[in-house]
mmCIF file of C-alpha atoms in Angstrom:
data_model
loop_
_atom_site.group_PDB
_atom_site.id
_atom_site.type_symbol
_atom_site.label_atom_id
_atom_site.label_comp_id
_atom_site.label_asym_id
_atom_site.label_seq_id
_atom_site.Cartn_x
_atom_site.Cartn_y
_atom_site.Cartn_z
ATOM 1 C CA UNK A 1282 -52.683 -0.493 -88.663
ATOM 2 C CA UNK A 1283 -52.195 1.416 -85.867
ATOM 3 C CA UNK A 1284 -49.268 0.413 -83.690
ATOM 4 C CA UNK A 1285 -47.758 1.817 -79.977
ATOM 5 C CA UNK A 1286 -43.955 1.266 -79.661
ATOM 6 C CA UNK A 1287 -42.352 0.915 -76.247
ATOM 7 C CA UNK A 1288 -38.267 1.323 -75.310
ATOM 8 C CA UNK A 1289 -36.496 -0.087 -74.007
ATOM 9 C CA UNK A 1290 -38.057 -3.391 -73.514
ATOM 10 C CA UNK A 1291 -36.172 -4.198 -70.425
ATOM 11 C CA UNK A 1292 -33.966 -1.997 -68.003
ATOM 12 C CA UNK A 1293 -32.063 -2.710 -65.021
ATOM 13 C CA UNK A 1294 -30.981 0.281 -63.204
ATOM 14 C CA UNK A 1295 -29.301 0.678 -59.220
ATOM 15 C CA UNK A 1296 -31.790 2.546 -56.694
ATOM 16 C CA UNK A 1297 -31.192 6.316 -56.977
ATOM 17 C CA UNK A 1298 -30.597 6.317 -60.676
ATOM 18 C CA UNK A 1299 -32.888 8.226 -62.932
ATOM 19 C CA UNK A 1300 -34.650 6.861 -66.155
ATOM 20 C CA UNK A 1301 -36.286 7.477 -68.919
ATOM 21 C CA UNK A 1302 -38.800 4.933 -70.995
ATOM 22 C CA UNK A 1303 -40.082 5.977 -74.524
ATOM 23 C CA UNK A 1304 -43.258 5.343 -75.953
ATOM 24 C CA UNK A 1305 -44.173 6.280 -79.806
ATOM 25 C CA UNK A 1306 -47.084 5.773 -81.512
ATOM 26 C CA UNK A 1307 -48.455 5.657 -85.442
ATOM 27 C CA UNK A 1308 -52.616 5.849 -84.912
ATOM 28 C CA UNK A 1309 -54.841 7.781 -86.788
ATOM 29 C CA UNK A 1310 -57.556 10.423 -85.063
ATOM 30 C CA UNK A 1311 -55.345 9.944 -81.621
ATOM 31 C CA UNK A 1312 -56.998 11.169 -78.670
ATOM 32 C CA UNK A 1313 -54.875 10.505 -75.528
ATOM 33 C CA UNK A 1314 -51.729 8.423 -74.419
ATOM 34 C CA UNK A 1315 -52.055 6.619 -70.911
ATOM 35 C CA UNK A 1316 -49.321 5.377 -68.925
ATOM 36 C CA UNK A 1317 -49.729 2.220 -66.753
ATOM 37 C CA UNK A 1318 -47.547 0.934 -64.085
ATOM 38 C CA UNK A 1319 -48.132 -2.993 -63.693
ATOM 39 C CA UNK A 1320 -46.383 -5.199 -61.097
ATOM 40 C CA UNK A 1321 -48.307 -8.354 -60.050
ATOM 41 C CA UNK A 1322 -51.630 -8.159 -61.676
ATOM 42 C CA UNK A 1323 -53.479 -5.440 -62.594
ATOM 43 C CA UNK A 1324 -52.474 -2.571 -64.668
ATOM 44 C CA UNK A 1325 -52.669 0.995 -62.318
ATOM 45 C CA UNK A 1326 -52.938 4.553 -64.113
ATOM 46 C CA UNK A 1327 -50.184 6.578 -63.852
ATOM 47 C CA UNK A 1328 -50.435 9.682 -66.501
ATOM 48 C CA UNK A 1329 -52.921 10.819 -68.885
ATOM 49 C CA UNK A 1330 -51.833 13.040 -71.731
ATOM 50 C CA UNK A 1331 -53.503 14.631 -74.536
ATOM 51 C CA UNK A 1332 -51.913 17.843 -74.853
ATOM 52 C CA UNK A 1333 -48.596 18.487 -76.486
ATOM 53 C CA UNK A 1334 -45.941 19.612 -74.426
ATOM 54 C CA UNK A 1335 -47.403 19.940 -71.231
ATOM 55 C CA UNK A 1336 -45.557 17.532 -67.842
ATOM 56 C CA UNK A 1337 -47.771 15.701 -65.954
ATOM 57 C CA UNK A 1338 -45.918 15.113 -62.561
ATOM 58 C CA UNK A 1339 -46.574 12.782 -59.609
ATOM 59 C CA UNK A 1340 -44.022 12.520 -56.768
ATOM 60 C CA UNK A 1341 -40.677 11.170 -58.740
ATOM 61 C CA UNK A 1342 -42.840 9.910 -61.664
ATOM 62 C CA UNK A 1343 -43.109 12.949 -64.616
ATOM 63 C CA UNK A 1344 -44.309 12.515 -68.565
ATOM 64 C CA UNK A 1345 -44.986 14.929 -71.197
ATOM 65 C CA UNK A 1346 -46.305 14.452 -74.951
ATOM 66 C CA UNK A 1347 -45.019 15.288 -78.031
ATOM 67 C CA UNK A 1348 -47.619 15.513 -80.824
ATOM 68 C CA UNK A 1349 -45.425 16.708 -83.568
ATOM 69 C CA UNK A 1350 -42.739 13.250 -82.665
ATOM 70 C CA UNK A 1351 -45.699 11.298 -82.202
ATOM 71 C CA UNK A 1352 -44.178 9.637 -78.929
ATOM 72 C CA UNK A 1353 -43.879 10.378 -74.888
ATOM 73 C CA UNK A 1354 -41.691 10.484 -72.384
ATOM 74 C CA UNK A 1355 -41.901 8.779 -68.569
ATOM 75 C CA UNK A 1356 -39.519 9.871 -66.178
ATOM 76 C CA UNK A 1357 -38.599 8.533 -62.637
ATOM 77 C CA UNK A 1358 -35.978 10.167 -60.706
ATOM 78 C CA UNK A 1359 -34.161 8.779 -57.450
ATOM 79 C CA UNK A 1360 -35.656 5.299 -59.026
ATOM 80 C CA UNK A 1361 -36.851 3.042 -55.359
ATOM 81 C CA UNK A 1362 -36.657 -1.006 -55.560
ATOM 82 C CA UNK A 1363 -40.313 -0.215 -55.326
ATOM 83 C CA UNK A 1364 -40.082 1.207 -58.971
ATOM 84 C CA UNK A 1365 -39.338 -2.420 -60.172
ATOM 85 C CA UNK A 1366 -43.041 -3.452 -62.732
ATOM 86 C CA UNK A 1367 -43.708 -3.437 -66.363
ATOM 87 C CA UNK A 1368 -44.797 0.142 -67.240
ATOM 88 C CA UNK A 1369 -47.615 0.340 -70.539
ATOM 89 C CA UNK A 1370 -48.227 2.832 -72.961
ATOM 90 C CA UNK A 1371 -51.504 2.885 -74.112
ATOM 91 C CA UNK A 1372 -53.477 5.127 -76.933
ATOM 92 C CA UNK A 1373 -57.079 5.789 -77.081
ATOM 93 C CA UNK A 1374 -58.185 7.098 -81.092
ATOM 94 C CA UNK A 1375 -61.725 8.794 -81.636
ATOM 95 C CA UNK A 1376 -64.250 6.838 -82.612
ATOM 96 C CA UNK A 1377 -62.222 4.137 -80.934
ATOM 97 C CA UNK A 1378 -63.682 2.390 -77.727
ATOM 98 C CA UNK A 1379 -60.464 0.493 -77.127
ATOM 99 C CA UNK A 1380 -56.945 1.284 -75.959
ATOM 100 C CA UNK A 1381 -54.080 -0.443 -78.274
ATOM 101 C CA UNK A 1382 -51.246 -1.285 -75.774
ATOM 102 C CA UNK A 1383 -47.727 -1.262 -76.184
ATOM 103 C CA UNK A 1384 -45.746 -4.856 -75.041
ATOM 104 C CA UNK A 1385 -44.417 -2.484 -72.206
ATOM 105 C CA UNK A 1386 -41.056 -1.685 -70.478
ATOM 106 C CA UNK A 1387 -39.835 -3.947 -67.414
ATOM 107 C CA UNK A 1388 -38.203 -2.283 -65.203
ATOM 108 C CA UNK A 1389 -35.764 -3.200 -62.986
ATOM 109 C CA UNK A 1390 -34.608 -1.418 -59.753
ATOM 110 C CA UNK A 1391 -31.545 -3.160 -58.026
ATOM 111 C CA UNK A 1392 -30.914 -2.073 -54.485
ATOM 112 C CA UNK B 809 -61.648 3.284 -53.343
ATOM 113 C CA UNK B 810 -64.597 1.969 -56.298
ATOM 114 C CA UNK B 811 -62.621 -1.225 -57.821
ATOM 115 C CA UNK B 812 -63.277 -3.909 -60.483
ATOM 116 C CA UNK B 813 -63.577 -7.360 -59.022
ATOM 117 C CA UNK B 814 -62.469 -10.312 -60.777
ATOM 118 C CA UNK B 815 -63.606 -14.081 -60.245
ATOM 119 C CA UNK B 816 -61.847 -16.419 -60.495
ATOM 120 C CA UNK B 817 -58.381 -15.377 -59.888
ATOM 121 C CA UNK B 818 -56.944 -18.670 -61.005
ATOM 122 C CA UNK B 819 -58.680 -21.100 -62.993
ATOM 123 C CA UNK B 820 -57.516 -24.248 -64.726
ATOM 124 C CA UNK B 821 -59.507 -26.183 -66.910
ATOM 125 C CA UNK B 822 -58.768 -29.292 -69.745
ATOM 126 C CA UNK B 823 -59.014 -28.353 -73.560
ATOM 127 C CA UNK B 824 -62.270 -28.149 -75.203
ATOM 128 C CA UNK B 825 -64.427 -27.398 -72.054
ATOM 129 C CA UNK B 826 -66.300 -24.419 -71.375
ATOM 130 C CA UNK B 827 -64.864 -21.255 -69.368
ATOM 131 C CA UNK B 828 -66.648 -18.308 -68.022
ATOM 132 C CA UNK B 829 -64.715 -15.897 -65.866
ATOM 133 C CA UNK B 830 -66.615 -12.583 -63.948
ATOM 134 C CA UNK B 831 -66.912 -9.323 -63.644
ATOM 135 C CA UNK B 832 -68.166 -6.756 -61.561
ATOM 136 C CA UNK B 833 -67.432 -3.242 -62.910
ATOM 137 C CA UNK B 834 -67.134 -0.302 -61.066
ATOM 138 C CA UNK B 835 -71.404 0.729 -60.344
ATOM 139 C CA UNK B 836 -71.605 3.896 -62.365
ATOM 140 C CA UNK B 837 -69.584 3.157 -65.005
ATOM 141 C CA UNK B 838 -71.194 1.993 -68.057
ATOM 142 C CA UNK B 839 -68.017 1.396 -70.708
ATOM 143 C CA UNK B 840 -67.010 -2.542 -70.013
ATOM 144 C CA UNK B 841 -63.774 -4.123 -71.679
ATOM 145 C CA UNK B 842 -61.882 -7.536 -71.635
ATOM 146 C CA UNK B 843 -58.042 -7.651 -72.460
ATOM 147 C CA UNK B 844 -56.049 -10.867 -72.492
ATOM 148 C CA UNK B 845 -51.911 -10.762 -71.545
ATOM 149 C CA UNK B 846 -50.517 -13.969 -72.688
ATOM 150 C CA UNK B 847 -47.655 -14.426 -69.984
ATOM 151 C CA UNK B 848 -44.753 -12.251 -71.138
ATOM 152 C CA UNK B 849 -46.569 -10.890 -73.742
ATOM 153 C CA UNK B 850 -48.415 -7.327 -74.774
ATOM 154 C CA UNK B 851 -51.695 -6.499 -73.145
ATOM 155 C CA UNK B 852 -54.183 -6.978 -76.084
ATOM 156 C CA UNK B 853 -57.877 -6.085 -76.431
ATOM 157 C CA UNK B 854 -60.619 -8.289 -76.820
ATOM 158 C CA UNK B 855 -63.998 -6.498 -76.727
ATOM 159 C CA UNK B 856 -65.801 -3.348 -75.568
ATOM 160 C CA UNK B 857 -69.701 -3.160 -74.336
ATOM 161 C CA UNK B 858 -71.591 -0.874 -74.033
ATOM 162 C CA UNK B 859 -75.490 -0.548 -73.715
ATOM 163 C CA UNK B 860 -75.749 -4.215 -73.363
ATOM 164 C CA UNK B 861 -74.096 -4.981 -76.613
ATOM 165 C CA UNK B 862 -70.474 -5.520 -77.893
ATOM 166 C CA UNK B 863 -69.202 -1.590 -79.049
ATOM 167 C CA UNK B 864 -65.928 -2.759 -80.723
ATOM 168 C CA UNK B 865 -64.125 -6.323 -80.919
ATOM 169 C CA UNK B 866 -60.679 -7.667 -81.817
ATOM 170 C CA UNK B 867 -59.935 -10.174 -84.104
ATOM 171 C CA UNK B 868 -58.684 -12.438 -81.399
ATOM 172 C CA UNK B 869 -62.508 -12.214 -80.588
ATOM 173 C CA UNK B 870 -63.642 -15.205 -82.765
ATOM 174 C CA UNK B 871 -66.876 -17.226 -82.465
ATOM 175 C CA UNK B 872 -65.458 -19.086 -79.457
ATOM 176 C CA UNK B 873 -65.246 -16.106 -77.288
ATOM 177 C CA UNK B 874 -68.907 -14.180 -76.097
ATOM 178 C CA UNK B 875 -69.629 -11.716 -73.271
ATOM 179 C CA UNK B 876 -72.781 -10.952 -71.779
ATOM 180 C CA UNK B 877 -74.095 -8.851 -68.894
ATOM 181 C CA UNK B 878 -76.730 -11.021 -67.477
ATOM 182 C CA UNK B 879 -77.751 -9.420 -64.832
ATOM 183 C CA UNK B 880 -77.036 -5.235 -63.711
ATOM 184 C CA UNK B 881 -73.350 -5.687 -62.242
ATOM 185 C CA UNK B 882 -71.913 -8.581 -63.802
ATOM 186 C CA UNK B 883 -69.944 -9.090 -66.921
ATOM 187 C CA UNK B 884 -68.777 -12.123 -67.831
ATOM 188 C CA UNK B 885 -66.651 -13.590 -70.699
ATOM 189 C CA UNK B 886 -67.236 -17.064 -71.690
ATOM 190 C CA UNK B 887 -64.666 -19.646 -73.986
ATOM 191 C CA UNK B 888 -66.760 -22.291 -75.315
ATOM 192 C CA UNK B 889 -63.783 -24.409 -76.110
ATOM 193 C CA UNK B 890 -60.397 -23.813 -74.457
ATOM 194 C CA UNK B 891 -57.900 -24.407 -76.510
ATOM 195 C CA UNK B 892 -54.374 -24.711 -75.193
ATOM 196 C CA UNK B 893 -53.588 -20.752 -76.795
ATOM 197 C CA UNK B 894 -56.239 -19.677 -74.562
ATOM 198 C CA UNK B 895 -53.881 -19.737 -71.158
ATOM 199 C CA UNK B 896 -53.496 -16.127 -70.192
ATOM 200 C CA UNK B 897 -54.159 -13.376 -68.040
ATOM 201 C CA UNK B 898 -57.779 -12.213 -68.481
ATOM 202 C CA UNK B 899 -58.743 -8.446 -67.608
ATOM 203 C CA UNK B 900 -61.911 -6.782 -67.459
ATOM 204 C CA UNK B 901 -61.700 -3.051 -66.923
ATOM 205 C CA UNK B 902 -64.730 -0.181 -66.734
ATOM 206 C CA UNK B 903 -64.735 3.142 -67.104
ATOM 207 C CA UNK B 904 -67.795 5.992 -66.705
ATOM 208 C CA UNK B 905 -67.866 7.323 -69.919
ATOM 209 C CA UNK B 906 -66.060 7.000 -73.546
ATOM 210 C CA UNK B 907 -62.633 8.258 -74.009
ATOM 211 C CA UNK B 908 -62.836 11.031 -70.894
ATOM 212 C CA UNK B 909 -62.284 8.415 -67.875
ATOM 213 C CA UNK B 910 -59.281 6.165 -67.785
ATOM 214 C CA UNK B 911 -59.963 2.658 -67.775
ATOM 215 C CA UNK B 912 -60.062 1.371 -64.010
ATOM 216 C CA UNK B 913 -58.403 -2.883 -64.780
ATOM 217 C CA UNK B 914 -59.619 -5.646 -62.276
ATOM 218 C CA UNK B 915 -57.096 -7.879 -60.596
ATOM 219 C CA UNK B 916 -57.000 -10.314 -63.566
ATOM 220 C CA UNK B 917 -58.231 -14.576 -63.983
ATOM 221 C CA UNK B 918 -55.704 -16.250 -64.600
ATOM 222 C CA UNK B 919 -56.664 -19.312 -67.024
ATOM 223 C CA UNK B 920 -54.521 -22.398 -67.698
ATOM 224 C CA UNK B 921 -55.686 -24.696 -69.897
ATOM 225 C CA UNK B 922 -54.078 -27.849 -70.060
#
């Protein structure tokens, strides 16, 4: 069964601190990893990976893929209160047409 | 920006009746999908459509639970008979093609059942 792993579940960090979430994975034929950023509702897109090795940046937000450990990395330097939302892992598989989700990381930015 | 639009937002409705929450996916996209989030829980799958039938479904997808696209920019999922393990966070998400796009979620309907 294919399954998406996220750590930590939960974080609290201080404004200005920088952290790191993990996300592994165990799917067969995988295609791409997604990250999500979710705070009220709806889940946004943050990073798509599908190559090995390769950072994705955006602003203070950076993630890279690692095929061979079957897991990714997100990043988030100089973390904002505005940081504070559940951030999702997701995997897409070929001859897939869903994404399996993992339960997700809350984070938690204290001024 | 193209969004998904969700309706209702909130609904609540008594055990055993019939629920039907909406969709309207992003125009050109033609991949649809509804995920369920139990509160505090995982984001979970439900269904994929595509060409006006269901692609790929979950097992949380039983007999209660249909979709349909009734008309050219609506989706809808319908319960036939909330039960009280229904309440969650419906999402419906669209993207243009398989795999290449990422998934664009809607807002979300909330559903109590009581």
């Amino acid at each position: 069964e294919d399954k998406v792993v996220q750590s930590p579940l939960s974080l609290v960090v201080h404004e200005g601190d920088t952290v790191t979430l993990n996300c592994s994975y165990e799917v067969t034929n995988f295609r791409s990893l997604l990250w999500y950023k979710q705070e009220k509702k709806a889940p946004t897109f943050l990073f798509m990976l599908t190559s090995s090795g390769i950072e994705k940046k955006s602003g203070r937000l950076s993630s890279i893929l690692d095929k061979k450990e079957l897991s990714s990395i997100l990043n988030i330097t100089a973390t904002q209160t505005g940081d504070s939302a559940i951030y999702l892992c997701a995997v897409e598989v070929y001859n897939n047409n869903d994404m399996r989700f993992g339960a997700g990381t809350r984070l938690t930015v204290k001024p | 920006e193209p969004e998904v639009t969700q309706t209702p937002s909130h609904q609540v409705t008594q055990m055993g009746q019939e629920v039907i929450l909406r969709c309207v996916p992003i125009s050109n996209h033609l991949y649809f999908y509804w995920y369920r989030q139990i509160l505090g829980q995982k984001v979970e799958f439900l269904v994929s459509f595509y060409n006006n039938e269901i692609s790929e479904k979950s097992e949380i997808f039983d007999d209660q639970f249909s979709v349909e696209r009734p008309d050219g920019s609506n989706f809808t999922l319908k319960i036939r008979s909330t039960k009280l393990e229904d309440s969650a966070m419906y999402f419906c998400a669209s993207r243009a093609v398989a795999g290449a796009n990422v998934l664009t979620f809607g807002a979300g309907s909330r559903l109590t059942v009581l």
